[in-house]
Coordinates of C-alpha atoms in Angstrom, one line a residue:
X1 CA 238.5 -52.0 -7.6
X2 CA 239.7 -49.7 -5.1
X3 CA 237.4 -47.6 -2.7
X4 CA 237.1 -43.5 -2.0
X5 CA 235.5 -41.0 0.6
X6 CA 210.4 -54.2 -21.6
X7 CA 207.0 -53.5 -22.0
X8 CA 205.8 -52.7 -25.4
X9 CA 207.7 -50.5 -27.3
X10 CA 207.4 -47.1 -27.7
X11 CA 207.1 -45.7 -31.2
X12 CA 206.2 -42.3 -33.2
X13 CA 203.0 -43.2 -34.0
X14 CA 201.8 -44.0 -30.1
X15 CA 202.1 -42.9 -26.9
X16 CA 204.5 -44.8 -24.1
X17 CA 203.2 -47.8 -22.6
X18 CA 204.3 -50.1 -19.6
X19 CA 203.7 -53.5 -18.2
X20 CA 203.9 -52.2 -14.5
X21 CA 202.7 -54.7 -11.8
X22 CA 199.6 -52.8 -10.2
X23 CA 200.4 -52.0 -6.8
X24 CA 196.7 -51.6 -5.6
X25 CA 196.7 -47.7 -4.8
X26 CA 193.8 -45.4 -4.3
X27 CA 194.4 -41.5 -4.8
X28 CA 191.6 -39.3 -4.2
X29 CA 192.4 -35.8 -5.5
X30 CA 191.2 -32.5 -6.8
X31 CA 193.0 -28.9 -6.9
X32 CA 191.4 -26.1 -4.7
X33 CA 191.5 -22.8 -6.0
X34 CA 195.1 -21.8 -5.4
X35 CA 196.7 -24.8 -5.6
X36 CA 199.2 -26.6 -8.0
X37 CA 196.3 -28.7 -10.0
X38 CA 198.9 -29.5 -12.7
X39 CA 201.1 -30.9 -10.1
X40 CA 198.8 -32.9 -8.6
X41 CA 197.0 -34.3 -11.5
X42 CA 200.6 -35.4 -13.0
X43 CA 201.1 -37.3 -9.6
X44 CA 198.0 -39.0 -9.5
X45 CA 198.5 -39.9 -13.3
X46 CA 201.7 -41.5 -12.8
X47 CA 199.8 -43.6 -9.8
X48 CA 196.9 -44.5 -11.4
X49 CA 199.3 -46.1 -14.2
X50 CA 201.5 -47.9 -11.8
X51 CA 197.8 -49.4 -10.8
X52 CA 196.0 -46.8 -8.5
X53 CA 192.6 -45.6 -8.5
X54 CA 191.6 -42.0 -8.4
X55 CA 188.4 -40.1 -7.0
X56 CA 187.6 -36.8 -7.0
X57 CA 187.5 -34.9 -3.2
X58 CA 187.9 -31.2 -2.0
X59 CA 191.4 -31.4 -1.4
X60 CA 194.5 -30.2 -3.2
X61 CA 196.6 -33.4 -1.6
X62 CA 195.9 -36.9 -2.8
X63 CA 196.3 -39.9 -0.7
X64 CA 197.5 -43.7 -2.1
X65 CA 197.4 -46.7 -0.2
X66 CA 198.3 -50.5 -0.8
X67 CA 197.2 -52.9 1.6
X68 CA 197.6 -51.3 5.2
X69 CA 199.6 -48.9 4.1
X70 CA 198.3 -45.1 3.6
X71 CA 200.5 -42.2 2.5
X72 CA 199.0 -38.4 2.2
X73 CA 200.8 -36.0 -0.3
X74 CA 200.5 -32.3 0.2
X75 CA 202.1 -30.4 -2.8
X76 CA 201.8 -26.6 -3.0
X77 CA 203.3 -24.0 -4.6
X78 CA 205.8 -22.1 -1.6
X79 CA 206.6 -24.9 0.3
X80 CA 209.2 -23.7 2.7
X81 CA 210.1 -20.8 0.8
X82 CA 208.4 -17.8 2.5
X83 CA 207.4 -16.0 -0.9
X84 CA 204.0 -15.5 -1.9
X85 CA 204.1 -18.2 -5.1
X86 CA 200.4 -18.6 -6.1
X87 CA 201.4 -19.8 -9.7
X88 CA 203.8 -21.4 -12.1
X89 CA 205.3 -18.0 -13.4
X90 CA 205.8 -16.8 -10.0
X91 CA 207.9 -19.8 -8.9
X92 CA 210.2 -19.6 -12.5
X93 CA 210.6 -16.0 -12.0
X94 CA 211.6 -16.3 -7.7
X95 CA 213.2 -19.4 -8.1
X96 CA 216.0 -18.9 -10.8
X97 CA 214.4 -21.0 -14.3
X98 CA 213.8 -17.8 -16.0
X99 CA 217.1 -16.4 -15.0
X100 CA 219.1 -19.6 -15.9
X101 CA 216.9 -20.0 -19.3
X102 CA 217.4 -16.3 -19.9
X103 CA 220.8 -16.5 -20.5
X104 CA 220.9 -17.2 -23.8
X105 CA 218.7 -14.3 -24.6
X106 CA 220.3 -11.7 -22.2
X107 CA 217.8 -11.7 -19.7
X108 CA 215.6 -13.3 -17.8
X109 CA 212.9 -15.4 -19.8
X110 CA 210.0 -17.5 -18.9
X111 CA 209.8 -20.9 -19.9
X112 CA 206.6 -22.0 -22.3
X113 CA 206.2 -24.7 -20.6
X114 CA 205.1 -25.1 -16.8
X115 CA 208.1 -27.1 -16.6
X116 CA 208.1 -26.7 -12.5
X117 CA 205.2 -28.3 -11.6
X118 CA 206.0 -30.9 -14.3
X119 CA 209.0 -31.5 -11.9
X120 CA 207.1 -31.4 -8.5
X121 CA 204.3 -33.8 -9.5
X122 CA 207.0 -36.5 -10.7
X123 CA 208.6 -35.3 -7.0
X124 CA 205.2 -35.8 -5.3
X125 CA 204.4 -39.4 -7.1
X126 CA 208.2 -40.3 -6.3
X127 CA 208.0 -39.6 -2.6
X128 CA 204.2 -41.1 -2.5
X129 CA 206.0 -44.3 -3.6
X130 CA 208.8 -44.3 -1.4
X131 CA 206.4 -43.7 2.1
X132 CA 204.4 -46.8 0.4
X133 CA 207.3 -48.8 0.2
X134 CA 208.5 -48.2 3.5
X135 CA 205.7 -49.6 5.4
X136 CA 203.4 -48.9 7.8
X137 CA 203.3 -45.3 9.8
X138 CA 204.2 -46.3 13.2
X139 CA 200.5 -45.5 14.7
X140 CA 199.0 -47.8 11.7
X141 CA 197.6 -44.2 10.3
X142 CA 198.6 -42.2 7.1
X143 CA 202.3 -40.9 6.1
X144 CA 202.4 -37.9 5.5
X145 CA 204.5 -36.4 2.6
X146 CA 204.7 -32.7 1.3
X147 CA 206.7 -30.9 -1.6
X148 CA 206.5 -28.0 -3.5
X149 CA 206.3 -26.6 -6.9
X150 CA 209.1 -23.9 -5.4
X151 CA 211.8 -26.8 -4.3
X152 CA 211.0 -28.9 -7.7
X153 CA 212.5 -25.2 -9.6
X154 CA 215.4 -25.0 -6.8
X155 CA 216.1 -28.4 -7.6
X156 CA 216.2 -28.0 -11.3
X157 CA 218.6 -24.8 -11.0
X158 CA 220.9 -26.8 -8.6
X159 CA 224.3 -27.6 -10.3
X160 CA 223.4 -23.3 -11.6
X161 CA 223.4 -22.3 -8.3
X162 CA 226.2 -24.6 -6.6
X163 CA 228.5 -23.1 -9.2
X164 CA 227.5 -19.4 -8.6
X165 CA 227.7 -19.8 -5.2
X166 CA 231.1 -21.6 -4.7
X167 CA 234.2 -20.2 -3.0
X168 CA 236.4 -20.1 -6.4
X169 CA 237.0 -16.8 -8.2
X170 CA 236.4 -19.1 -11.2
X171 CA 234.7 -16.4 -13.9
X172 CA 231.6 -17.2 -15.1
X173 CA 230.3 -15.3 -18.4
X174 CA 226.9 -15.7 -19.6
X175 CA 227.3 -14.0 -23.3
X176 CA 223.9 -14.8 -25.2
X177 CA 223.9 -16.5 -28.2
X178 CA 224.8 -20.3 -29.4
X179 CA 223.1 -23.2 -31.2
X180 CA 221.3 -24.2 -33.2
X181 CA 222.8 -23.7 -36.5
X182 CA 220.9 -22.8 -39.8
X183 CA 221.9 -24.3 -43.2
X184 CA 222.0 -22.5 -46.3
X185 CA 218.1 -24.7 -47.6
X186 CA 216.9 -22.7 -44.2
X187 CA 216.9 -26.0 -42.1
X188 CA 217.9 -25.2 -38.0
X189 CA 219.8 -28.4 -36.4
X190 CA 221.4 -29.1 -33.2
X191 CA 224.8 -30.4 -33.7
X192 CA 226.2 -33.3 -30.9
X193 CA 229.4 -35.3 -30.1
X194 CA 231.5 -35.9 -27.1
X195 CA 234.8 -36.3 -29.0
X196 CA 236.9 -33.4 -29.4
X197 CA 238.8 -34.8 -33.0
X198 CA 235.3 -35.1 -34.3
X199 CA 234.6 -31.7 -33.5
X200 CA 237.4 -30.3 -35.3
X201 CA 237.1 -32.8 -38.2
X202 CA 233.8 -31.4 -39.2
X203 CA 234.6 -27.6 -38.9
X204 CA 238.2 -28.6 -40.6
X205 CA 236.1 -29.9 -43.7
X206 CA 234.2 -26.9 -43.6
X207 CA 237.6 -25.1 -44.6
X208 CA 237.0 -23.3 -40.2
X209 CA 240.5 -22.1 -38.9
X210 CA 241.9 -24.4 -36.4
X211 CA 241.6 -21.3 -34.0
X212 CA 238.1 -20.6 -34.4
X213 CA 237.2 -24.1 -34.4
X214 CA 239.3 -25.1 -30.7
X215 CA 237.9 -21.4 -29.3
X216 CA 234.5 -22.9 -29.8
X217 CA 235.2 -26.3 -28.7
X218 CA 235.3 -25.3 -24.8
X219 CA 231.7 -23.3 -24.6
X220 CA 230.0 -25.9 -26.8
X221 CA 231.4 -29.0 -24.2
X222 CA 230.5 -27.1 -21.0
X223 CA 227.1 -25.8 -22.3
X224 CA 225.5 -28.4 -20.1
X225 CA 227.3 -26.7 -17.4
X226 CA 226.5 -23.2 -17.7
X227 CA 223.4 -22.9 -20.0
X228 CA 225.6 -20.4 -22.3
X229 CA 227.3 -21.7 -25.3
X230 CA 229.3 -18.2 -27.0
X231 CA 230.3 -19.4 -30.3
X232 CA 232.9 -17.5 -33.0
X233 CA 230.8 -16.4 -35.8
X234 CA 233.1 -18.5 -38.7
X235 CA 231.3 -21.6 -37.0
X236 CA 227.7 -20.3 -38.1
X237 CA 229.0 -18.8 -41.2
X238 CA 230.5 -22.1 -42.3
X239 CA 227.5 -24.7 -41.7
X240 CA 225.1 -21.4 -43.6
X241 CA 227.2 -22.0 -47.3
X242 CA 225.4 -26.4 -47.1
X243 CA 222.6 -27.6 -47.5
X244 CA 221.6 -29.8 -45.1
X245 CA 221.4 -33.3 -46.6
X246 CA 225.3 -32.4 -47.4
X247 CA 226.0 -31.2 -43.9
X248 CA 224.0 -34.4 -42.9
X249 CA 226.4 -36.9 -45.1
X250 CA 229.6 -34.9 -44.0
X251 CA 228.5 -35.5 -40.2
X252 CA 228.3 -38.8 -41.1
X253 CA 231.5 -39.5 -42.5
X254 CA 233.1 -37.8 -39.7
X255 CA 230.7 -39.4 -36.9
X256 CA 228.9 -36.1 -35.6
X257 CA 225.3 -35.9 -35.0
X258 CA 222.6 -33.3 -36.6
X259 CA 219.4 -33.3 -35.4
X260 CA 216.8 -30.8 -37.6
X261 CA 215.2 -28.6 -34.7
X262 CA 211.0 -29.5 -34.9
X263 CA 208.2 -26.6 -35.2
X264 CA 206.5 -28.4 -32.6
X265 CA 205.5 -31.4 -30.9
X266 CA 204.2 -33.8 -33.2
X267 CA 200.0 -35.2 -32.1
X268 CA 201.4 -38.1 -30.1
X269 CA 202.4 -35.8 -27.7
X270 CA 199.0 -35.3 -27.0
X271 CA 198.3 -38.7 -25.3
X272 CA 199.5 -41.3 -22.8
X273 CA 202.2 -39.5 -20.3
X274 CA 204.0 -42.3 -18.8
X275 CA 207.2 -42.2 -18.9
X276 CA 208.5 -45.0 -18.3
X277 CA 208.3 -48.9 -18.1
X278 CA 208.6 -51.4 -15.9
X279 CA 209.0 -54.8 -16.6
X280 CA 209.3 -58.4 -14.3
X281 CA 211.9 -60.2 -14.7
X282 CA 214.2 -62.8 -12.8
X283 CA 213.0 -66.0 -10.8
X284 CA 210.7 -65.1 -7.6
X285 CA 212.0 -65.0 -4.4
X286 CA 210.8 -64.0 -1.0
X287 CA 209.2 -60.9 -0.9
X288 CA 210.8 -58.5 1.7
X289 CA 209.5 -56.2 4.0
X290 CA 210.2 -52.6 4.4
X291 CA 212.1 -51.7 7.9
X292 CA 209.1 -49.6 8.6
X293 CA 211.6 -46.7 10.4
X294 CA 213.5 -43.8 9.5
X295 CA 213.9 -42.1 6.3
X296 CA 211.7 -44.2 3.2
X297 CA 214.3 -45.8 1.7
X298 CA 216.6 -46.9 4.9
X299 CA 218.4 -49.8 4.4
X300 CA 218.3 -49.8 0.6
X301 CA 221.6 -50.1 -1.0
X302 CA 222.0 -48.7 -4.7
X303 CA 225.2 -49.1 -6.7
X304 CA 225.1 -46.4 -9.4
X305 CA 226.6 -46.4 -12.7
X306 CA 226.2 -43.2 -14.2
X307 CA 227.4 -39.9 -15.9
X308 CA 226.4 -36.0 -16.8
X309 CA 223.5 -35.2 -14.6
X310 CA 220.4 -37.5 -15.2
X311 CA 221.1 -40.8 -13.8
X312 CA 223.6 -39.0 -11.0
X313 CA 220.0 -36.7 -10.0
X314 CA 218.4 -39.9 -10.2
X315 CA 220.7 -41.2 -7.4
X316 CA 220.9 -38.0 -5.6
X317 CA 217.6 -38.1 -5.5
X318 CA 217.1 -41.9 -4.0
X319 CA 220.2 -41.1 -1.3
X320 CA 217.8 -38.1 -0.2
X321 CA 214.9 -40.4 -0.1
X322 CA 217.6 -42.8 2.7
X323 CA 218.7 -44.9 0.4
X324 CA 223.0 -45.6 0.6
X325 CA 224.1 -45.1 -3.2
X326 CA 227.6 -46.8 -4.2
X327 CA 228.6 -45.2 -6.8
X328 CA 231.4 -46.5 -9.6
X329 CA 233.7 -44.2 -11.3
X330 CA 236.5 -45.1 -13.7
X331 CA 240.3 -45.6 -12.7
X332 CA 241.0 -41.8 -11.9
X333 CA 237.8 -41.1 -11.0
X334 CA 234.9 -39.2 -12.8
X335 CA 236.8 -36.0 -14.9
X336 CA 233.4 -33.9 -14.3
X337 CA 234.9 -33.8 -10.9
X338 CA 237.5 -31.2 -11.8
X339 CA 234.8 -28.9 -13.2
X340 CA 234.9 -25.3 -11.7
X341 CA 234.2 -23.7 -10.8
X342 CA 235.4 -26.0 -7.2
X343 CA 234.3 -25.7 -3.6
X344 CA 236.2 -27.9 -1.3
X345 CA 238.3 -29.5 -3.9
X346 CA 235.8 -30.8 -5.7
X347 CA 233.4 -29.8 -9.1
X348 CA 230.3 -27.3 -7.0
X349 CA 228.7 -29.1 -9.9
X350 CA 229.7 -32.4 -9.7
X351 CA 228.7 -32.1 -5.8
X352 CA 225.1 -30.7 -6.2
X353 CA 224.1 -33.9 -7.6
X354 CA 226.6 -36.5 -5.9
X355 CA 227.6 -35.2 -2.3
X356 CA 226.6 -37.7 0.2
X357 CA 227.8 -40.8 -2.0
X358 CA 230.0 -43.2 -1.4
X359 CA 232.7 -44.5 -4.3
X360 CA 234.4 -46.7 -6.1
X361 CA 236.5 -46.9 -8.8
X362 CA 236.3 -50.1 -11.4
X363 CA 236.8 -50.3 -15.1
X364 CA 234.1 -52.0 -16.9
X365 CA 235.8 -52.3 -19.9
X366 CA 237.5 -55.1 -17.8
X367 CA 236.9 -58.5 -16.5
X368 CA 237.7 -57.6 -13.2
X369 CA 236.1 -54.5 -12.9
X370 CA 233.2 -56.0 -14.4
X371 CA 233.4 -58.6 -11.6
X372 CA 233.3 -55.9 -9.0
X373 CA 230.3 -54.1 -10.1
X374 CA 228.6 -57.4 -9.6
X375 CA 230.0 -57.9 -6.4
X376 CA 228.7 -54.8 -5.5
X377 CA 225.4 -55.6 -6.7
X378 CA 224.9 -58.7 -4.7
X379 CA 223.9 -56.8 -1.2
X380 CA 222.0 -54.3 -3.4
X381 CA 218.4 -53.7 -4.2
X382 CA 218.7 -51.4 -7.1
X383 CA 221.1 -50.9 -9.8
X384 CA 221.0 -47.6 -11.8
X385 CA 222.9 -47.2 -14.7
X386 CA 222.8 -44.9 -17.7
X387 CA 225.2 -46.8 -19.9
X388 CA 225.6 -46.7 -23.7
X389 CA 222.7 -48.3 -26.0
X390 CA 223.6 -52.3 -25.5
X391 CA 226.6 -51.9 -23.5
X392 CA 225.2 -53.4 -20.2
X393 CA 223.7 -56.1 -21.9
X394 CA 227.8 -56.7 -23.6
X395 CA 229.3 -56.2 -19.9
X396 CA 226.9 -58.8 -17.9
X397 CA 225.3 -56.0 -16.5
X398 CA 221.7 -56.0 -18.1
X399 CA 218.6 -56.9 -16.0
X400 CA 217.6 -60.8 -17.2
X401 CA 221.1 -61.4 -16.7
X402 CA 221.5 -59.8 -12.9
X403 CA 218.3 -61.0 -12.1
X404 CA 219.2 -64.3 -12.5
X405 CA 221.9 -64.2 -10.2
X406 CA 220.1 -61.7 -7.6
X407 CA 216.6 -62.2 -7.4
X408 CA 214.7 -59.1 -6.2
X409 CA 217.1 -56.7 -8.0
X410 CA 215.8 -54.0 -9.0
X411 CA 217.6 -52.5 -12.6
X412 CA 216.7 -48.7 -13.4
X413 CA 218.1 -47.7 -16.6
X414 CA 218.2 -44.1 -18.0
X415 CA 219.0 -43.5 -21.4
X416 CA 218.9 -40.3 -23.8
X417 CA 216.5 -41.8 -26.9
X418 CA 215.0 -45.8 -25.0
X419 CA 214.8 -48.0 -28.1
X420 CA 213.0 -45.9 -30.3
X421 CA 216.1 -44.7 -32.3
X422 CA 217.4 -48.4 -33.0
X423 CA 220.3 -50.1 -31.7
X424 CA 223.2 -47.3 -32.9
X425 CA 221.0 -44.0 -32.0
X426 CA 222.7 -40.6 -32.2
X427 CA 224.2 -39.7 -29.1
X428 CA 221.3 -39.2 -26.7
X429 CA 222.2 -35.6 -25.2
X430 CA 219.3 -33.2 -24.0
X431 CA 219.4 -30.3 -26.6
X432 CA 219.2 -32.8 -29.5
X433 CA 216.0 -34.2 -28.1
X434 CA 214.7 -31.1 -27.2
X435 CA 214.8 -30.4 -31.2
X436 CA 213.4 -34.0 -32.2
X437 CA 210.5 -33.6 -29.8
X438 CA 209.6 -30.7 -30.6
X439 CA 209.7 -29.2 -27.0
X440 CA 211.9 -26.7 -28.3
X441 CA 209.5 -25.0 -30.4
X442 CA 207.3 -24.8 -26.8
X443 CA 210.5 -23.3 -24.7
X444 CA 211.4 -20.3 -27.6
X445 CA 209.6 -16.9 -26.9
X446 CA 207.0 -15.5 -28.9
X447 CA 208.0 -14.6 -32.2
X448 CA 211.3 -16.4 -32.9
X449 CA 212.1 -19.6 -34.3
X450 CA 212.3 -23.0 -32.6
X451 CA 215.6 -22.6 -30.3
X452 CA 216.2 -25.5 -27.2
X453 CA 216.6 -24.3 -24.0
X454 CA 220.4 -24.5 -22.7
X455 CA 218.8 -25.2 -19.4
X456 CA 218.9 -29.1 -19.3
X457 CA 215.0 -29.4 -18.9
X458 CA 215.1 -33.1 -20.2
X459 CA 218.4 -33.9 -18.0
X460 CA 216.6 -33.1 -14.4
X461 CA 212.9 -34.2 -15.4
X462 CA 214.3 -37.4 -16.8
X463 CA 216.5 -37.5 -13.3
X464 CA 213.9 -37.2 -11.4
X465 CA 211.3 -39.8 -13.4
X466 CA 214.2 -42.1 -13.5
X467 CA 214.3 -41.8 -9.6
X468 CA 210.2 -42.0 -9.7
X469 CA 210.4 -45.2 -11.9
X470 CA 213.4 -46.8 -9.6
X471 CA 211.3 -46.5 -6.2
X472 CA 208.1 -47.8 -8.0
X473 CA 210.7 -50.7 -8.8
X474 CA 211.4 -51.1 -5.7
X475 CA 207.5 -51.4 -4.4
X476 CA 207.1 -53.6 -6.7
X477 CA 210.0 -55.8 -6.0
X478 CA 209.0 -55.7 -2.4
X479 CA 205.7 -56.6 -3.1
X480 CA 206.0 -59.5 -5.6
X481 CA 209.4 -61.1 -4.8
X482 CA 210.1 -60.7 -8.6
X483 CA 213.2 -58.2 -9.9
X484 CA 212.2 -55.0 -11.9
X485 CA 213.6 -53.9 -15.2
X486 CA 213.0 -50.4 -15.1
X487 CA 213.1 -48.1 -18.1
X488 CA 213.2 -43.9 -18.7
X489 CA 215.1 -41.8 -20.9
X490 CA 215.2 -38.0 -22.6
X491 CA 212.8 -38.9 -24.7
X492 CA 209.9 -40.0 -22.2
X493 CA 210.7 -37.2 -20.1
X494 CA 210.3 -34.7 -23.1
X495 CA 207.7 -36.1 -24.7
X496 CA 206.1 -35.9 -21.0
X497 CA 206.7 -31.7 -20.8
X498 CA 205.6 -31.9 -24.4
X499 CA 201.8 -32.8 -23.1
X500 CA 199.2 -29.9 -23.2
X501 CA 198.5 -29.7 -19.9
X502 CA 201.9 -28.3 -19.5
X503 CA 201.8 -25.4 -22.2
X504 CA 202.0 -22.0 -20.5
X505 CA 199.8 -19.0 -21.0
X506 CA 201.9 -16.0 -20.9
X507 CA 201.1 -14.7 -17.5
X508 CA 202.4 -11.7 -15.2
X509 CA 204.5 -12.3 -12.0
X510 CA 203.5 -10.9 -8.7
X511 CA 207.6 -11.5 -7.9
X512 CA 210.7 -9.9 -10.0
X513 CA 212.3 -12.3 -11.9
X514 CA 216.0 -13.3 -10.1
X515 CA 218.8 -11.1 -12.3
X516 CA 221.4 -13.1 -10.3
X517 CA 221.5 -16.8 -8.4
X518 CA 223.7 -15.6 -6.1
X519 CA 221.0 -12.6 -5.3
X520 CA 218.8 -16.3 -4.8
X521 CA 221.4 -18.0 -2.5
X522 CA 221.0 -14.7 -0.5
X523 CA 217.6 -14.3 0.6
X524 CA 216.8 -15.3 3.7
X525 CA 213.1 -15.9 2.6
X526 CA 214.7 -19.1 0.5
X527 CA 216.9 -20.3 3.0
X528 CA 214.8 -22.8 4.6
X529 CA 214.8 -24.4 1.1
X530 CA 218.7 -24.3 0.5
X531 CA 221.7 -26.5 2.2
X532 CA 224.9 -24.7 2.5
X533 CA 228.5 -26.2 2.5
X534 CA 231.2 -24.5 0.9
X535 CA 228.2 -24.1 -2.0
X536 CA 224.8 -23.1 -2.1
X537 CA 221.9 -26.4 -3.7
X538 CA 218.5 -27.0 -2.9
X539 CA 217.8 -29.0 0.2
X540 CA 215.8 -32.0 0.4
X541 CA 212.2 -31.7 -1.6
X542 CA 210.1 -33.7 0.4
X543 CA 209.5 -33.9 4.4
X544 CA 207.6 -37.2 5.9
X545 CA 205.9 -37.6 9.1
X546 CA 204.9 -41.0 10.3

């Protein structure tokens, strides 16, 4: 190693369940006119599932307690941002989601979904958790924690806006068009894989050029990146001449994944909106006490384990919250840190969701490296990982095995499809689950067919529950003595958006949508909301007083 600077399952037919310890919360709530009711009522929902009971008061803040500890969360739509945001279109349009979404279309384009506030009440429960977990406020009273539907959209156009704000004349082309594909039997699919050979494999068997094939292969990786995926035509022409079933048992032979795009979410979607699952596990030992100073989570160590952008947000996010997060990189370190466009030597990307973090570099596909990770492990409290289906329970690294050894531990993993999709699911990606879950068909404008949104909705919400489901962990952990296993994925966090209390009305704007993120980074009326160093991201979501 060397250093640098199960609850029950969830299934199609029902809705996501969880064997979470109740934590003995009260949350009074109700939405005044004006303010963010969605985002409220999500917060209170996840609360009242991790064990909390809810009344109804006059206020748009809710307040939780366990034992003699009180927190008070304010959530409202501005925030810091000095804007006059009074709903959820006003905050997409001012705060860059229609502008990143857009892109693919050629202009800015709301979401169908009020996918910010979806964001801001997982914030708001997450941060309500944390100021629970930290102890008393130091006058015995309430802490006080307040976010904002405003910083949850910030937050979601983050690695966007790092990347149009760095230093580097690194061009940046937002051409409309991409995926999904359409077969010649009329059936839309995503199309995933993460290996370059089986990329041109497929397209070679589809008689593509070579050239048209490898001119594609660059948009279609970074698409993740830059919500744009340009594609030469001969790629849609080719998959149009199949049917699917035989596009379905080429991909197969070749080891690509197709996923047929949904018309719309399915009736389950309609019930039970946790998502995700905590679990007990490991022998009891001494229950610990929060420090009870600083930031929430001072003094928590978490070694993290993790790629792309929803267990790194997931970290981000608990490093924000005080928490030190270790994280473990392979021999070389992680390749997404040489993404431009740079700022400082370093992915503006790969630093909007891992600048603060300390590192270390270990192969786990080795004894040793293995060895480290545990090492690591044994002076932390959580563990995050978003490792392959089965591979931490191969390496040693799973939670009844770590639990064993480290009592208290709590292990957050975040995965693409959970266990739904058996033990060898198709790579678990966010536009492929988009289409499964139908939350594509909820994303596409009026009038044409189901298309997923290149903005990685499912990446950042299922960040930020991951983070939401780690600290609840952690509560938990404090609390009972016992280790967590922790569970979240894609899936949960699409099927969560996918609920109909997040289905938009069109509705007008009383702001212009942002035609440019660096026209964003530039208002001073945002600034209080943004950090700047070398890029522009958003700054911390939440603010506590105790």
């Amino acid at each position: 190693m060397t250093a640098t600077a199960a609850g029950p399952r969830t299934t199609a037919a029902g809705p996501l369940t969880t064997a979470a310890p109740r934590i003995g919360c009260t949350a009074p709530v109700s939405a005044r006119d004006g303010a963010p009711a969605t985002a409220v009522r999500l917060a209170v929902a996840h609360l009242r599932a991790l064990g909390c009971g809810t009344e109804h008061g006059r206020s748009g803040a809710f307040t939780a307690h366990y034992g003699p500890v009180r927190a008070r969360c304010e959530v409202s739509w501005a925030g810091p941002v000095d804007l006059p945001l009074t709903s959820e279109a006003d905050v997409q349009a001012a705060c860059g989601l229609t502008q990143v979404h857009g892109r693919r279309y050629g202009a800015p384009t709301p979401l169908g979904v009020d996918y910010a506030s979806c964001v801001a009440g997982a914030l708001a429960a997450t941060g309500t958790l944390a100021a629970l977990a930290a102890g008393p406020a130091d006058d015995g009273g309430e802490i006080r924690v307040t976010t904002s539907v405003a910083q949850a959209a910030l937050l979601s156009v983050g690695q966007y806006l790092a990347a149009a704000t760095a230093a580097d004349d690194w061009p940046e082309r937002h051409a409309p068009g991409g995926p999904p594909f359409a077969a010649a039997d009329g059936v839309r699919f995503e199309l995933e894989t993460l290996d370059p050979e089986a990329w041109r494999g497929f397209w070679s068997a589809l008689g593509v050029d070579r050239a048209d094939a490898a001119r594609g292969w660059l948009p279609f990786q970074q698409r993740y990146a830059t919500a744009v995926c340009p594609l030469p035509p001969a790629l849609h022409e080719a998959v149009a001449r199949l049917p699917f079933p035989e596009l379905g048992r080429l991909a197969d032979a070749i080891g690509v994944d197709l996923t047929p795009v949904a018309a719309g979410p399915p009736p389950w979607a309609d019930g039970d909106e946790r998502p995700w699952r905590l679990r007990p596990t490991g022998p009891p030992a001494a229950p610990q006490a929060a420090p009870g100073t600083g930031a929430p989570l001072d003094g928590v160590t978490v070694v993290e384990v993790c790629r792309r952008v929803q267990g790194p947000l997931a970290g981000h996010l608990l490093r924000l919250l005080g928490a030190r997060v270790v994280r473990v990189e392979p021999p070389g370190g992680d390749p997404m840190r040489g993404m431009p466009p740079m700022a400082g030597g370093t992915s503006a990307r790969f630093t909007a969701l891992n600048d603060g973090k300390e590192t270390v570099e270990a192969d786990l596909t080795t004894a040793s490296g293995r060895a480290a990770v545990r090492e690591l492990l044994a002076g932390a409290e959580v563990f995050l990982h978003s490792l392959a289906p089965g591979k931490d329970r191969r390496s040693g690294l799973d939670a009844d095995t770590l639990t064993a050894h480290r009592p208290g531990l709590v292990h957050a993993a975040a995965s693409g499809w959970g266990d739904e999709r058996g033990s060898r699911p198709p790579v678990g990606t966010d536009f492929p689950v988009q289409a499964w879950t139908g939350l594509a068909a909820l994303v596409t404008p009026p009038g044409l067919p189901p298309t997923p949104s290149l903005l990685t909705l499912t990446d950042v919400l299922g960040g930020v529950i991951c983070a939401e489901g780690a600290v609840a962990g952690l509560l938990a952990a404090r609390r009972t003595g016992r280790g967590q296993a922790v569970t979240s994925s894609l899936l949960s966090a699409a099927r969560l958006l996918c609920g109909p209390r997040f289905r938009s009305a069109p509705a007008r704007t009383t702001v212009p949508d942002r035609a440019d993120l660096t026209d964003l980074a530039a208002d001073p009326r945002l600034a209080p909301a943004l950090d700047r160093d070398l890029c522009a991201r958003a700054a911390n979501p939440w603010e506590f007083h105790r």
